[in-house]
Amino acid sequence: LISSCCIVYSRGIMVSLNVPDNYGYVVLGAGVLPVLTGIYLSGAVMKARKDYDVQYPNLYAVPKLHKDADAFNRVQRGHQNYLEGSDSYAIMTLVGGLKHPLACSIGSVCFCIGSVLYMTGYKDANLDVKTARYKKGGGIKWIGFLTSLISCCKLGYDLIKG
């Protein structure tokens, strides 16, 4: 089933976009959920700034200058990792969701929860920094990422093959 969405531009030009049923979940998963995830993760960085006394404009704490540099930097790195992939993730999800809306919607939940778990593991100083990000479930973010990547590729392929 297809839903239709009309957009009217200021010059009176109307564009109609047909989207599959359940595409609203894609919009929530690619637009709203990542914003909420980013807010949550940035809150952890703000708390770490206060706890470890790392003042702005420093993006990262400087070892030997900040006594808890490694602890703060692990929190910051967990958030930065999310920021590095969230824009391409959202685009792939919005496009791939045109072909596979439910898969991309479920993938969004995996990506966002996985991003939180990635930071949770990464900031745990009791774990080895090389593997910490995946020790608490952070790997599920890649299930969501790959779901959107494959869905986007499938749509592109189908459009080329017509």
mmCIF file with all atom_site columns, C-alpha atoms in Angstrom:
data_model
loop_
_atom_site.group_PDB
_atom_site.id
_atom_site.type_symbol
_atom_site.label_atom_id
_atom_site.label_alt_id
_atom_site.label_comp_id
_atom_site.label_asym_id
_atom_site.label_entity_id
_atom_site.label_seq_id
_atom_site.pdbx_PDB_ins_code
_atom_site.Cartn_x
_atom_site.Cartn_y
_atom_site.Cartn_z
_atom_site.occupancy
_atom_site.B_iso_or_equiv
_atom_site.pdbx_formal_charge
_atom_site.auth_seq_id
_atom_site.auth_comp_id
_atom_site.auth_asym_id
_atom_site.auth_atom_id
_atom_site.pdbx_PDB_model_num
ATOM 1   C CA . LEU A 1 1   ? 0.000  0.000  0.000   1.00 0.00 ? 1   LEU A CA 1
ATOM 2   C CA . ILE A 1 2   ? 1.149  3.503  -0.791  1.00 0.00 ? 2   ILE A CA 1
ATOM 3   C CA . SER A 1 3   ? 0.528  6.736  1.075   1.00 0.00 ? 3   SER A CA 1
ATOM 4   C CA . SER A 1 4   ? 0.766  10.087 -0.644  1.00 0.00 ? 4   SER A CA 1
ATOM 5   C CA . CYS A 1 5   ? 2.288  13.261 0.688   1.00 0.00 ? 5   CYS A CA 1
ATOM 6   C CA . CYS A 1 6   ? 1.881  16.609 -1.076  1.00 0.00 ? 6   CYS A CA 1
ATOM 7   C CA . ILE A 1 7   ? 4.263  19.518 -0.680  1.00 0.00 ? 7   ILE A CA 1
ATOM 8   C CA . VAL A 1 8   ? 3.355  22.966 -2.022  1.00 0.00 ? 8   VAL A CA 1
ATOM 9   C CA . TYR A 1 9   ? 6.184  25.383 -2.713  1.00 0.00 ? 9   TYR A CA 1
ATOM 10  C CA . SER A 1 10  ? 5.850  29.157 -2.480  1.00 0.00 ? 10  SER A CA 1
ATOM 11  C CA . ARG A 1 11  ? 5.543  29.567 -6.265  1.00 0.00 ? 11  ARG A CA 1
ATOM 12  C CA . GLY A 1 12  ? 2.491  27.331 -6.363  1.00 0.00 ? 12  GLY A CA 1
ATOM 13  C CA . ILE A 1 13  ? 4.361  24.263 -7.608  1.00 0.00 ? 13  ILE A CA 1
ATOM 14  C CA . MET A 1 14  ? 3.055  21.076 -6.044  1.00 0.00 ? 14  MET A CA 1
ATOM 15  C CA . VAL A 1 15  ? 5.096  17.922 -5.709  1.00 0.00 ? 15  VAL A CA 1
ATOM 16  C CA . SER A 1 16  ? 3.496  14.637 -4.775  1.00 0.00 ? 16  SER A CA 1
ATOM 17  C CA . LEU A 1 17  ? 5.594  11.978 -3.080  1.00 0.00 ? 17  LEU A CA 1
ATOM 18  C CA . ASN A 1 18  ? 4.274  8.456  -2.759  1.00 0.00 ? 18  ASN A CA 1
ATOM 19  C CA . VAL A 1 19  ? 5.665  6.560  0.202   1.00 0.00 ? 19  VAL A CA 1
ATOM 20  C CA . PRO A 1 20  ? 4.915  3.046  1.410   1.00 0.00 ? 20  PRO A CA 1
ATOM 21  C CA . ASP A 1 21  ? 2.620  2.389  4.332   1.00 0.00 ? 21  ASP A CA 1
ATOM 22  C CA . ASN A 1 22  ? 4.555  2.335  7.597   1.00 0.00 ? 22  ASN A CA 1
ATOM 23  C CA . TYR A 1 23  ? 6.934  5.019  6.286   1.00 0.00 ? 23  TYR A CA 1
ATOM 24  C CA . GLY A 1 24  ? 5.947  7.151  9.271   1.00 0.00 ? 24  GLY A CA 1
ATOM 25  C CA . TYR A 1 25  ? 7.975  4.734  11.398  1.00 0.00 ? 25  TYR A CA 1
ATOM 26  C CA . VAL A 1 26  ? 10.962 5.398  9.149   1.00 0.00 ? 26  VAL A CA 1
ATOM 27  C CA . VAL A 1 27  ? 10.568 9.142  9.691   1.00 0.00 ? 27  VAL A CA 1
ATOM 28  C CA . LEU A 1 28  ? 10.452 8.620  13.456  1.00 0.00 ? 28  LEU A CA 1
ATOM 29  C CA . GLY A 1 29  ? 13.375 6.189  13.339  1.00 0.00 ? 29  GLY A CA 1
ATOM 30  C CA . ALA A 1 30  ? 15.602 8.307  11.109  1.00 0.00 ? 30  ALA A CA 1
ATOM 31  C CA . GLY A 1 31  ? 14.533 11.756 12.263  1.00 0.00 ? 31  GLY A CA 1
ATOM 32  C CA . VAL A 1 32  ? 13.326 11.719 15.855  1.00 0.00 ? 32  VAL A CA 1
ATOM 33  C CA . LEU A 1 33  ? 15.039 8.749  17.508  1.00 0.00 ? 33  LEU A CA 1
ATOM 34  C CA . PRO A 1 34  ? 18.588 9.776  16.476  1.00 0.00 ? 34  PRO A CA 1
ATOM 35  C CA . VAL A 1 35  ? 17.996 13.290 17.819  1.00 0.00 ? 35  VAL A CA 1
ATOM 36  C CA . LEU A 1 36  ? 16.877 11.886 21.172  1.00 0.00 ? 36  LEU A CA 1
ATOM 37  C CA . THR A 1 37  ? 19.861 9.538  21.179  1.00 0.00 ? 37  THR A CA 1
ATOM 38  C CA . GLY A 1 38  ? 22.209 12.445 20.467  1.00 0.00 ? 38  GLY A CA 1
ATOM 39  C CA . ILE A 1 39  ? 20.692 14.461 23.305  1.00 0.00 ? 39  ILE A CA 1
ATOM 40  C CA . TYR A 1 40  ? 21.133 11.533 25.696  1.00 0.00 ? 40  TYR A CA 1
ATOM 41  C CA . LEU A 1 41  ? 24.748 10.960 24.649  1.00 0.00 ? 41  LEU A CA 1
ATOM 42  C CA . SER A 1 42  ? 25.620 14.657 24.814  1.00 0.00 ? 42  SER A CA 1
ATOM 43  C CA . GLY A 1 43  ? 24.170 14.727 28.329  1.00 0.00 ? 43  GLY A CA 1
ATOM 44  C CA . ALA A 1 44  ? 26.709 12.078 29.311  1.00 0.00 ? 44  ALA A CA 1
ATOM 45  C CA . VAL A 1 45  ? 29.487 14.268 27.903  1.00 0.00 ? 45  VAL A CA 1
ATOM 46  C CA . MET A 1 46  ? 28.211 17.329 29.786  1.00 0.00 ? 46  MET A CA 1
ATOM 47  C CA . LYS A 1 47  ? 28.125 15.294 33.003  1.00 0.00 ? 47  LYS A CA 1
ATOM 48  C CA . ALA A 1 48  ? 31.662 14.055 32.330  1.00 0.00 ? 48  ALA A CA 1
ATOM 49  C CA . ARG A 1 49  ? 32.829 17.651 31.726  1.00 0.00 ? 49  ARG A CA 1
ATOM 50  C CA . LYS A 1 50  ? 31.584 18.555 35.174  1.00 0.00 ? 50  LYS A CA 1
ATOM 51  C CA . ASP A 1 51  ? 32.838 15.379 36.886  1.00 0.00 ? 51  ASP A CA 1
ATOM 52  C CA . TYR A 1 52  ? 36.330 15.557 35.344  1.00 0.00 ? 52  TYR A CA 1
ATOM 53  C CA . ASP A 1 53  ? 36.628 19.358 35.168  1.00 0.00 ? 53  ASP A CA 1
ATOM 54  C CA . VAL A 1 54  ? 37.187 19.604 31.417  1.00 0.00 ? 54  VAL A CA 1
ATOM 55  C CA . GLN A 1 55  ? 36.211 23.111 30.383  1.00 0.00 ? 55  GLN A CA 1
ATOM 56  C CA . TYR A 1 56  ? 35.159 24.438 27.003  1.00 0.00 ? 56  TYR A CA 1
ATOM 57  C CA . PRO A 1 57  ? 36.476 24.982 24.350  1.00 0.00 ? 57  PRO A CA 1
ATOM 58  C CA . ASN A 1 58  ? 38.465 21.758 24.780  1.00 0.00 ? 58  ASN A CA 1
ATOM 59  C CA . LEU A 1 59  ? 36.854 18.973 22.779  1.00 0.00 ? 59  LEU A CA 1
ATOM 60  C CA . TYR A 1 60  ? 39.056 16.393 24.491  1.00 0.00 ? 60  TYR A CA 1
ATOM 61  C CA . ALA A 1 61  ? 40.970 16.452 27.766  1.00 0.00 ? 61  ALA A CA 1
ATOM 62  C CA . VAL A 1 62  ? 44.742 16.818 27.477  1.00 0.00 ? 62  VAL A CA 1
ATOM 63  C CA . PRO A 1 63  ? 46.747 14.036 29.135  1.00 0.00 ? 63  PRO A CA 1
ATOM 64  C CA . LYS A 1 64  ? 49.081 15.352 31.853  1.00 0.00 ? 64  LYS A CA 1
ATOM 65  C CA . LEU A 1 65  ? 47.075 18.598 31.924  1.00 0.00 ? 65  LEU A CA 1
ATOM 66  C CA . HIS A 1 66  ? 43.789 17.019 33.045  1.00 0.00 ? 66  HIS A CA 1
ATOM 67  C CA . LYS A 1 67  ? 44.207 14.365 35.728  1.00 0.00 ? 67  LYS A CA 1
ATOM 68  C CA . ASP A 1 68  ? 41.242 12.311 34.445  1.00 0.00 ? 68  ASP A CA 1
ATOM 69  C CA . ALA A 1 69  ? 41.928 12.825 30.737  1.00 0.00 ? 69  ALA A CA 1
ATOM 70  C CA . ASP A 1 70  ? 41.481 9.181  29.757  1.00 0.00 ? 70  ASP A CA 1
ATOM 71  C CA . ALA A 1 71  ? 38.199 8.824  31.625  1.00 0.00 ? 71  ALA A CA 1
ATOM 72  C CA . PHE A 1 72  ? 36.733 11.955 30.034  1.00 0.00 ? 72  PHE A CA 1
ATOM 73  C CA . ASN A 1 73  ? 38.086 11.166 26.572  1.00 0.00 ? 73  ASN A CA 1
ATOM 74  C CA . ARG A 1 74  ? 36.449 7.750  26.617  1.00 0.00 ? 74  ARG A CA 1
ATOM 75  C CA . VAL A 1 75  ? 33.034 9.348  27.205  1.00 0.00 ? 75  VAL A CA 1
ATOM 76  C CA . GLN A 1 76  ? 33.689 11.997 24.557  1.00 0.00 ? 76  GLN A CA 1
ATOM 77  C CA . ARG A 1 77  ? 34.899 9.389  22.066  1.00 0.00 ? 77  ARG A CA 1
ATOM 78  C CA . GLY A 1 78  ? 31.739 7.329  22.547  1.00 0.00 ? 78  GLY A CA 1
ATOM 79  C CA . HIS A 1 79  ? 29.644 10.379 21.678  1.00 0.00 ? 79  HIS A CA 1
ATOM 80  C CA . GLN A 1 80  ? 31.912 11.409 18.801  1.00 0.00 ? 80  GLN A CA 1
ATOM 81  C CA . ASN A 1 81  ? 31.601 7.954  17.260  1.00 0.00 ? 81  ASN A CA 1
ATOM 82  C CA . TYR A 1 82  ? 27.833 8.395  17.186  1.00 0.00 ? 82  TYR A CA 1
ATOM 83  C CA . LEU A 1 83  ? 28.146 11.817 15.542  1.00 0.00 ? 83  LEU A CA 1
ATOM 84  C CA . GLU A 1 84  ? 30.480 10.468 12.865  1.00 0.00 ? 84  GLU A CA 1
ATOM 85  C CA . GLY A 1 85  ? 27.883 8.013  11.566  1.00 0.00 ? 85  GLY A CA 1
ATOM 86  C CA . SER A 1 86  ? 24.486 9.453  12.402  1.00 0.00 ? 86  SER A CA 1
ATOM 87  C CA . ASP A 1 87  ? 24.135 11.725 9.370   1.00 0.00 ? 87  ASP A CA 1
ATOM 88  C CA . SER A 1 88  ? 24.860 9.043  6.775   1.00 0.00 ? 88  SER A CA 1
ATOM 89  C CA . TYR A 1 89  ? 22.736 6.625  8.786   1.00 0.00 ? 89  TYR A CA 1
ATOM 90  C CA . ALA A 1 90  ? 19.719 8.959  8.682   1.00 0.00 ? 90  ALA A CA 1
ATOM 91  C CA . ILE A 1 91  ? 20.051 9.507  4.933   1.00 0.00 ? 91  ILE A CA 1
ATOM 92  C CA . MET A 1 92  ? 20.388 5.791  4.176   1.00 0.00 ? 92  MET A CA 1
ATOM 93  C CA . THR A 1 93  ? 17.399 5.031  6.408   1.00 0.00 ? 93  THR A CA 1
ATOM 94  C CA . LEU A 1 94  ? 15.136 7.637  4.819   1.00 0.00 ? 94  LEU A CA 1
ATOM 95  C CA . VAL A 1 95  ? 16.051 6.404  1.332   1.00 0.00 ? 95  VAL A CA 1
ATOM 96  C CA . GLY A 1 96  ? 16.226 2.672  2.094   1.00 0.00 ? 96  GLY A CA 1
ATOM 97  C CA . GLY A 1 97  ? 12.975 2.935  4.031   1.00 0.00 ? 97  GLY A CA 1
ATOM 98  C CA . LEU A 1 98  ? 11.204 3.662  0.759   1.00 0.00 ? 98  LEU A CA 1
ATOM 99  C CA . LYS A 1 99  ? 11.920 0.030  -0.176  1.00 0.00 ? 99  LYS A CA 1
ATOM 100 C CA . HIS A 1 100 ? 11.916 -1.672 3.236   1.00 0.00 ? 100 HIS A CA 1
ATOM 101 C CA . PRO A 1 101 ? 10.150 0.583  5.777   1.00 0.00 ? 101 PRO A CA 1
ATOM 102 C CA . LEU A 1 102 ? 9.712  -1.928 8.597   1.00 0.00 ? 102 LEU A CA 1
ATOM 103 C CA . ALA A 1 103 ? 13.241 -3.294 8.359   1.00 0.00 ? 103 ALA A CA 1
ATOM 104 C CA . CYS A 1 104 ? 14.689 0.226  8.426   1.00 0.00 ? 104 CYS A CA 1
ATOM 105 C CA . SER A 1 105 ? 12.436 1.190  11.342  1.00 0.00 ? 105 SER A CA 1
ATOM 106 C CA . ILE A 1 106 ? 13.592 -1.777 13.397  1.00 0.00 ? 106 ILE A CA 1
ATOM 107 C CA . GLY A 1 107 ? 17.153 -1.064 12.302  1.00 0.00 ? 107 GLY A CA 1
ATOM 108 C CA . SER A 1 108 ? 16.810 2.450  13.712  1.00 0.00 ? 108 SER A CA 1
ATOM 109 C CA . VAL A 1 109 ? 16.057 1.042  17.146  1.00 0.00 ? 109 VAL A CA 1
ATOM 110 C CA . CYS A 1 110 ? 19.121 -1.220 16.876  1.00 0.00 ? 110 CYS A CA 1
ATOM 111 C CA . PHE A 1 111 ? 21.334 1.659  15.716  1.00 0.00 ? 111 PHE A CA 1
ATOM 112 C CA . CYS A 1 112 ? 20.277 4.024  18.488  1.00 0.00 ? 112 CYS A CA 1
ATOM 113 C CA . ILE A 1 113 ? 20.277 1.511  21.340  1.00 0.00 ? 113 ILE A CA 1
ATOM 114 C CA . GLY A 1 114 ? 23.558 0.119  20.041  1.00 0.00 ? 114 GLY A CA 1
ATOM 115 C CA . SER A 1 115 ? 25.054 3.619  20.034  1.00 0.00 ? 115 SER A CA 1
ATOM 116 C CA . VAL A 1 116 ? 24.136 4.073  23.698  1.00 0.00 ? 116 VAL A CA 1
ATOM 117 C CA . LEU A 1 117 ? 25.567 0.638  24.542  1.00 0.00 ? 117 LEU A CA 1
ATOM 118 C CA . TYR A 1 118 ? 28.701 1.470  22.528  1.00 0.00 ? 118 TYR A CA 1
ATOM 119 C CA . MET A 1 119 ? 29.296 4.522  24.723  1.00 0.00 ? 119 MET A CA 1
ATOM 120 C CA . THR A 1 120 ? 28.421 2.581  27.871  1.00 0.00 ? 120 THR A CA 1
ATOM 121 C CA . GLY A 1 121 ? 31.126 0.050  27.114  1.00 0.00 ? 121 GLY A CA 1
ATOM 122 C CA . TYR A 1 122 ? 33.662 2.581  25.876  1.00 0.00 ? 122 TYR A CA 1
ATOM 123 C CA . LYS A 1 123 ? 33.451 4.750  28.987  1.00 0.00 ? 123 LYS A CA 1
ATOM 124 C CA . ASP A 1 124 ? 33.921 1.783  31.344  1.00 0.00 ? 124 ASP A CA 1
ATOM 125 C CA . ALA A 1 125 ? 37.527 2.232  32.474  1.00 0.00 ? 125 ALA A CA 1
ATOM 126 C CA . ASN A 1 126 ? 37.569 -1.329 33.848  1.00 0.00 ? 126 ASN A CA 1
ATOM 127 C CA . LEU A 1 127 ? 37.518 -2.654 30.280  1.00 0.00 ? 127 LEU A CA 1
ATOM 128 C CA . ASP A 1 128 ? 40.325 -2.673 27.733  1.00 0.00 ? 128 ASP A CA 1
ATOM 129 C CA . VAL A 1 129 ? 39.889 0.389  25.522  1.00 0.00 ? 129 VAL A CA 1
ATOM 130 C CA . LYS A 1 130 ? 40.416 -1.662 22.343  1.00 0.00 ? 130 LYS A CA 1
ATOM 131 C CA . THR A 1 131 ? 37.377 -3.884 22.949  1.00 0.00 ? 131 THR A CA 1
ATOM 132 C CA . ALA A 1 132 ? 35.328 -1.967 25.538  1.00 0.00 ? 132 ALA A CA 1
ATOM 133 C CA . ARG A 1 133 ? 32.884 -0.463 23.049  1.00 0.00 ? 133 ARG A CA 1
ATOM 134 C CA . TYR A 1 134 ? 31.553 -3.886 22.091  1.00 0.00 ? 134 TYR A CA 1
ATOM 135 C CA . LYS A 1 135 ? 31.662 -5.585 25.503  1.00 0.00 ? 135 LYS A CA 1
ATOM 136 C CA . LYS A 1 136 ? 28.279 -4.176 26.571  1.00 0.00 ? 136 LYS A CA 1
ATOM 137 C CA . GLY A 1 137 ? 26.347 -4.716 23.351  1.00 0.00 ? 137 GLY A CA 1
ATOM 138 C CA . GLY A 1 138 ? 27.529 -1.840 21.179  1.00 0.00 ? 138 GLY A CA 1
ATOM 139 C CA . GLY A 1 139 ? 27.828 -4.117 18.176  1.00 0.00 ? 139 GLY A CA 1
ATOM 140 C CA . ILE A 1 140 ? 24.059 -4.112 17.611  1.00 0.00 ? 140 ILE A CA 1
ATOM 141 C CA . LYS A 1 141 ? 24.382 -0.607 16.187  1.00 0.00 ? 141 LYS A CA 1
ATOM 142 C CA . TRP A 1 142 ? 25.955 -2.209 13.121  1.00 0.00 ? 142 TRP A CA 1
ATOM 143 C CA . ILE A 1 143 ? 22.867 -4.379 12.592  1.00 0.00 ? 143 ILE A CA 1
ATOM 144 C CA . GLY A 1 144 ? 20.846 -1.177 12.190  1.00 0.00 ? 144 GLY A CA 1
ATOM 145 C CA . PHE A 1 145 ? 23.512 0.509  10.081  1.00 0.00 ? 145 PHE A CA 1
ATOM 146 C CA . LEU A 1 146 ? 23.857 -2.454 7.718   1.00 0.00 ? 146 LEU A CA 1
ATOM 147 C CA . THR A 1 147 ? 20.072 -2.837 7.448   1.00 0.00 ? 147 THR A CA 1
ATOM 148 C CA . SER A 1 148 ? 19.794 0.709  6.146   1.00 0.00 ? 148 SER A CA 1
ATOM 149 C CA . LEU A 1 149 ? 22.862 0.380  3.920   1.00 0.00 ? 149 LEU A CA 1
ATOM 150 C CA . ILE A 1 150 ? 21.570 -2.802 2.291   1.00 0.00 ? 150 ILE A CA 1
ATOM 151 C CA . SER A 1 151 ? 18.035 -1.378 1.926   1.00 0.00 ? 151 SER A CA 1
ATOM 152 C CA . CYS A 1 152 ? 19.426 1.770  0.323   1.00 0.00 ? 152 CYS A CA 1
ATOM 153 C CA . CYS A 1 153 ? 21.598 -0.268 -2.059  1.00 0.00 ? 153 CYS A CA 1
ATOM 154 C CA . LYS A 1 154 ? 18.629 -2.479 -2.942  1.00 0.00 ? 154 LYS A CA 1
ATOM 155 C CA . LEU A 1 155 ? 16.473 0.539  -3.779  1.00 0.00 ? 155 LEU A CA 1
ATOM 156 C CA . GLY A 1 156 ? 19.259 2.033  -5.904  1.00 0.00 ? 156 GLY A CA 1
ATOM 157 C CA . TYR A 1 157 ? 19.732 -1.246 -7.743  1.00 0.00 ? 157 TYR A CA 1
ATOM 158 C CA . ASP A 1 158 ? 15.992 -1.611 -8.377  1.00 0.00 ? 158 ASP A CA 1
ATOM 159 C CA . LEU A 1 159 ? 15.790 1.950  -9.707  1.00 0.00 ? 159 LEU A CA 1
ATOM 160 C CA . ILE A 1 160 ? 18.695 1.334  -12.088 1.00 0.00 ? 160 ILE A CA 1
ATOM 161 C CA . LYS A 1 161 ? 17.238 -1.955 -13.321 1.00 0.00 ? 161 LYS A CA 1
ATOM 162 C CA . GLY A 1 162 ? 13.812 -0.325 -13.652 1.00 0.00 ? 162 GLY A CA 1
#
